[in-house]
């Protein structure tokens, strides 16, 4: 709980711990710890474990307990009760693909910070009205990509983003070159084929290359 309290009011600090946040889809619990260790070995500390599989919450717990140095978060959070569950498992932040008034209200009462997802200016303004200034921009590619984030910067200079969706090794540096982008989220550093094969060395190499080539 001390770690959770330390990060509670600092989503910006979480997002600035590294240029790339891996979007991790874990299907087998035994993959959780070695996957996290491989990413840390490549220089990536902030880990987003998506709530897309039955073992996701258990994976958050395992990594939180067994991988010192990892900053463990939950992705694809859509309901208030999920915030409580992932916080109890050890997550120190949560990311949602979108926002609802109910989710924002639950997050404001909850034990860990939420980084809500937005795709439009109206959604951005809804979040700002609830006190948020750090957002996931999702799905980044279909929602306008770099040009949309550049457009956001004019009227909303105090807002920071983590774009996710359609971001890969060939375009992530374009996003990181923007002043209102703290980091990017993507799955290319933790590909499913490598996870299923247990090719942790490849994942470490992908993570190391992503960090080294980020320009940050």
Tab-separated table of C-alpha atoms in Angstrom:
chain	number	residue	atom	x	y	z
A	1	UNK	CA	0.000	0.000	0.000
A	2	UNK	CA	2.910	2.399	0.557
A	3	UNK	CA	3.843	2.099	-3.122
A	4	UNK	CA	0.242	2.768	-4.093
A	5	UNK	CA	0.068	5.879	-1.922
A	6	UNK	CA	3.393	7.118	-3.299
A	7	UNK	CA	2.060	7.053	-6.850
A	8	UNK	CA	-1.530	8.067	-6.047
A	9	UNK	CA	-1.397	11.680	-7.176
A	10	UNK	CA	1.398	11.379	-9.739
A	11	UNK	CA	0.167	9.848	-13.006
A	12	UNK	CA	2.567	12.112	-14.864
A	13	UNK	CA	5.504	10.621	-13.011
A	14	UNK	CA	4.323	7.122	-13.912
A	15	UNK	CA	4.078	7.953	-17.609
A	16	UNK	CA	7.490	9.602	-17.631
A	17	UNK	CA	9.350	6.578	-16.294
A	18	UNK	CA	10.089	5.497	-19.856
A	19	UNK	CA	9.192	6.201	-23.487
A	20	UNK	CA	7.333	2.933	-24.142
A	21	UNK	CA	4.633	1.193	-22.108
A	22	UNK	CA	4.118	-2.386	-23.308
A	23	UNK	CA	0.503	-3.439	-23.754
A	24	UNK	CA	0.706	-6.954	-22.305
A	25	UNK	CA	-1.897	-9.634	-23.020
A	26	UNK	CA	-1.084	-12.597	-20.763
A	27	UNK	CA	-2.938	-15.844	-21.439
A	28	UNK	CA	-0.905	-18.147	-19.200
A	29	UNK	CA	-0.023	-17.154	-15.651
A	30	UNK	CA	3.396	-18.818	-15.816
A	31	UNK	CA	4.382	-16.315	-18.501
A	32	UNK	CA	3.750	-13.254	-16.315
A	33	UNK	CA	6.939	-13.061	-14.281
A	34	UNK	CA	9.459	-14.012	-17.009
A	35	UNK	CA	7.775	-11.596	-19.413
A	36	UNK	CA	8.036	-8.746	-16.919
A	37	UNK	CA	11.653	-9.654	-16.141
A	38	UNK	CA	12.499	-9.664	-19.854
A	39	UNK	CA	11.007	-6.203	-20.331
A	40	UNK	CA	12.828	-4.816	-17.300
A	41	UNK	CA	16.081	-6.273	-18.592
A	42	UNK	CA	15.478	-4.260	-21.761
A	43	UNK	CA	14.986	-1.035	-19.819
A	44	UNK	CA	11.176	-0.865	-19.614
A	45	UNK	CA	9.756	-0.430	-16.091
A	46	UNK	CA	6.133	0.637	-16.570
A	47	UNK	CA	4.013	-2.384	-17.492
A	48	UNK	CA	0.367	-2.390	-18.571
A	49	UNK	CA	-1.299	-5.776	-18.074
A	50	UNK	CA	-4.611	-5.688	-19.908
A	51	UNK	CA	-7.744	-7.162	-18.356
A	52	UNK	CA	-8.471	-9.191	-21.482
A	53	UNK	CA	-7.775	-12.675	-20.131
A	54	UNK	CA	-8.946	-14.721	-17.131
A	55	UNK	CA	-5.460	-14.664	-15.543
A	56	UNK	CA	-4.859	-10.909	-15.858
A	57	UNK	CA	-5.495	-9.970	-12.222
A	58	UNK	CA	-3.439	-12.923	-10.976
A	59	UNK	CA	-0.643	-11.885	-13.362
A	60	UNK	CA	-0.686	-8.376	-11.888
A	61	UNK	CA	-0.327	-9.910	-8.436
A	62	UNK	CA	2.521	-12.196	-9.450
A	63	UNK	CA	4.520	-9.439	-11.113
A	64	UNK	CA	3.906	-7.034	-8.231
A	65	UNK	CA	5.236	-9.591	-5.760
A	66	UNK	CA	8.073	-11.119	-7.716
A	67	UNK	CA	9.544	-8.442	-9.991
A	68	UNK	CA	11.123	-5.657	-7.947
A	69	UNK	CA	11.454	-2.450	-9.909
A	70	UNK	CA	8.376	-2.997	-12.054
A	71	UNK	CA	5.701	-0.306	-11.993
A	72	UNK	CA	2.664	-2.473	-12.557
A	73	UNK	CA	-0.586	-1.166	-13.979
A	74	UNK	CA	-3.840	-2.579	-15.284
A	75	UNK	CA	-5.151	-1.825	-18.751
A	76	UNK	CA	-8.600	-2.158	-20.328
A	77	UNK	CA	-10.217	-1.088	-17.044
A	78	UNK	CA	-13.832	-0.151	-17.740
A	79	UNK	CA	-15.673	-0.434	-14.389
A	80	UNK	CA	-15.155	0.891	-10.894
A	81	UNK	CA	-15.066	-2.570	-9.329
A	82	UNK	CA	-12.135	-3.455	-11.574
A	83	UNK	CA	-10.167	-0.584	-10.060
A	84	UNK	CA	-10.608	-2.084	-6.609
A	85	UNK	CA	-9.662	-5.573	-7.812
A	86	UNK	CA	-6.455	-4.549	-9.559
A	87	UNK	CA	-5.403	-2.293	-6.692
A	88	UNK	CA	-5.866	-5.184	-4.269
A	89	UNK	CA	-3.707	-7.351	-6.549
A	90	UNK	CA	-0.873	-4.809	-6.468
A	91	UNK	CA	-1.403	-2.487	-9.429
A	92	UNK	CA	-0.298	1.086	-8.778
A	93	UNK	CA	-2.166	2.648	-11.708
A	94	UNK	CA	-4.927	1.828	-14.178
A	95	UNK	CA	-5.587	2.732	-17.808
A	96	UNK	CA	-8.973	2.701	-19.494
A	97	UNK	CA	-9.774	2.633	-23.224
A	98	UNK	CA	-12.417	5.320	-22.731
A	99	UNK	CA	-14.203	7.222	-20.000
A	100	UNK	CA	-17.623	7.358	-18.410
A	101	UNK	CA	-18.825	9.588	-15.574
A	102	UNK	CA	-19.208	6.486	-13.400
A	103	UNK	CA	-15.642	5.314	-14.017
A	104	UNK	CA	-14.171	8.758	-13.356
A	105	UNK	CA	-16.159	9.066	-10.135
A	106	UNK	CA	-14.952	5.635	-8.986
A	107	UNK	CA	-11.368	6.549	-9.819
A	108	UNK	CA	-11.580	9.794	-7.862
A	109	UNK	CA	-12.632	7.741	-4.825
A	110	UNK	CA	-10.218	4.899	-5.497
A	111	UNK	CA	-6.792	3.966	-4.184
A	112	UNK	CA	-4.792	4.246	-7.441
A	113	UNK	CA	-4.672	6.799	-10.274
A	114	UNK	CA	-6.589	6.244	-13.487
A	115	UNK	CA	-5.327	7.366	-16.871
A	116	UNK	CA	-8.595	7.537	-18.832
A	117	UNK	CA	-8.813	7.031	-22.564
A	118	UNK	CA	-10.124	9.666	-24.947
A	119	UNK	CA	-10.483	9.953	-28.720
A	120	UNK	CA	-12.284	13.301	-29.107
A	121	UNK	CA	-12.128	16.840	-27.778
A	122	UNK	CA	-15.494	16.408	-26.045
A	123	UNK	CA	-14.201	13.369	-24.145
A	124	UNK	CA	-11.036	15.277	-23.287
A	125	UNK	CA	-13.082	18.160	-21.887
A	126	UNK	CA	-15.237	15.744	-19.883
A	127	UNK	CA	-12.130	14.324	-18.249
A	128	UNK	CA	-10.637	17.742	-17.619
A	129	UNK	CA	-13.854	18.827	-15.905
A	130	UNK	CA	-13.260	15.964	-13.442
A	131	UNK	CA	-9.712	17.126	-12.726
A	132	UNK	CA	-7.743	14.957	-15.161
A	133	UNK	CA	-4.836	16.230	-17.243
A	134	UNK	CA	-3.156	12.942	-18.290
A	135	UNK	CA	-4.952	10.745	-20.808
A	136	UNK	CA	-4.555	7.714	-22.996
A	137	UNK	CA	-5.256	8.678	-26.619
A	138	UNK	CA	-6.970	5.616	-28.089
A	139	UNK	CA	-7.192	4.314	-30.722
A	140	UNK	CA	-4.432	6.685	-31.743
A	141	UNK	CA	-4.059	5.730	-35.391
A	142	UNK	CA	-7.758	5.593	-36.361
A	143	UNK	CA	-8.520	8.673	-34.223
A	144	UNK	CA	-6.172	10.954	-36.141
A	145	UNK	CA	-2.718	10.036	-34.906
A	146	UNK	CA	0.027	12.624	-34.708
A	147	UNK	CA	-2.024	15.330	-36.448
A	148	UNK	CA	-4.833	15.013	-33.904
A	149	UNK	CA	-2.420	15.289	-30.991
A	150	UNK	CA	-0.869	18.364	-32.591
A	151	UNK	CA	-4.365	19.854	-32.850
A	152	UNK	CA	-5.052	19.091	-29.171
A	153	UNK	CA	-1.903	20.976	-28.116
A	154	UNK	CA	-3.206	24.412	-29.114
A	155	UNK	CA	-6.348	24.711	-26.992
A	156	UNK	CA	-5.152	22.300	-24.282
A	157	UNK	CA	-1.473	23.088	-23.619
A	158	UNK	CA	-1.492	21.595	-20.124
A	159	UNK	CA	-2.678	18.133	-21.137
A	160	UNK	CA	-0.356	15.156	-21.587
A	161	UNK	CA	-1.018	11.946	-23.490
A	162	UNK	CA	0.014	8.330	-23.821
A	163	UNK	CA	-1.176	7.386	-27.326
A	164	UNK	CA	-1.951	3.714	-27.941
A	165	UNK	CA	-3.459	1.841	-30.860
A	166	UNK	CA	-1.804	1.502	-34.242
A	167	UNK	CA	1.600	2.365	-32.797
A	168	UNK	CA	4.554	0.167	-33.708
A	169	UNK	CA	8.306	0.199	-34.267
A	170	UNK	CA	7.979	2.111	-37.533
A	171	UNK	CA	6.035	5.117	-36.210
A	172	UNK	CA	6.361	5.422	-32.419
A	173	UNK	CA	9.144	8.007	-32.654
A	174	UNK	CA	6.785	10.369	-34.519
A	175	UNK	CA	4.520	10.405	-31.477
A	176	UNK	CA	7.371	10.778	-28.999
A	177	UNK	CA	8.590	13.856	-30.871
A	178	UNK	CA	5.444	15.725	-29.757
A	179	UNK	CA	5.660	17.939	-26.697
A	180	UNK	CA	2.334	16.745	-25.282
A	181	UNK	CA	3.250	13.037	-25.417
A	182	UNK	CA	4.895	11.532	-22.342
A	183	UNK	CA	5.156	7.982	-23.694
A	184	UNK	CA	3.508	5.589	-26.123
A	185	UNK	CA	1.793	2.272	-25.566
A	186	UNK	CA	2.207	-0.672	-27.881
A	187	UNK	CA	2.356	-4.423	-28.137
A	188	UNK	CA	5.261	-4.710	-30.558
A	189	UNK	CA	7.763	-5.026	-27.680
A	190	UNK	CA	5.863	-8.005	-26.252
A	191	UNK	CA	4.539	-9.919	-29.295
A	192	UNK	CA	2.285	-12.882	-28.625
A	193	UNK	CA	4.357	-15.260	-30.711
A	194	UNK	CA	7.466	-14.561	-28.639
A	195	UNK	CA	5.506	-14.859	-25.388
A	196	UNK	CA	4.015	-18.221	-26.368
A	197	UNK	CA	7.453	-19.468	-27.423
A	198	UNK	CA	9.044	-18.283	-24.182
A	199	UNK	CA	11.542	-16.274	-26.223
A	200	UNK	CA	12.374	-13.857	-23.442
A	201	UNK	CA	15.697	-12.896	-25.039
A	202	UNK	CA	13.849	-11.589	-28.100
A	203	UNK	CA	11.509	-9.527	-25.932
A	204	UNK	CA	14.455	-8.063	-24.042
A	205	UNK	CA	16.089	-7.162	-27.353
A	206	UNK	CA	12.895	-5.520	-28.641
A	207	UNK	CA	12.523	-3.532	-25.434
A	208	UNK	CA	16.157	-2.433	-25.461
A	209	UNK	CA	15.920	-1.303	-29.093
A	210	UNK	CA	12.678	0.598	-28.455
A	211	UNK	CA	14.186	2.506	-25.539
A	212	UNK	CA	17.522	3.159	-27.234
A	213	UNK	CA	15.933	4.399	-30.455
A	214	UNK	CA	13.191	6.477	-28.838
A	215	UNK	CA	15.046	9.770	-28.846
A	216	UNK	CA	14.167	10.256	-25.180
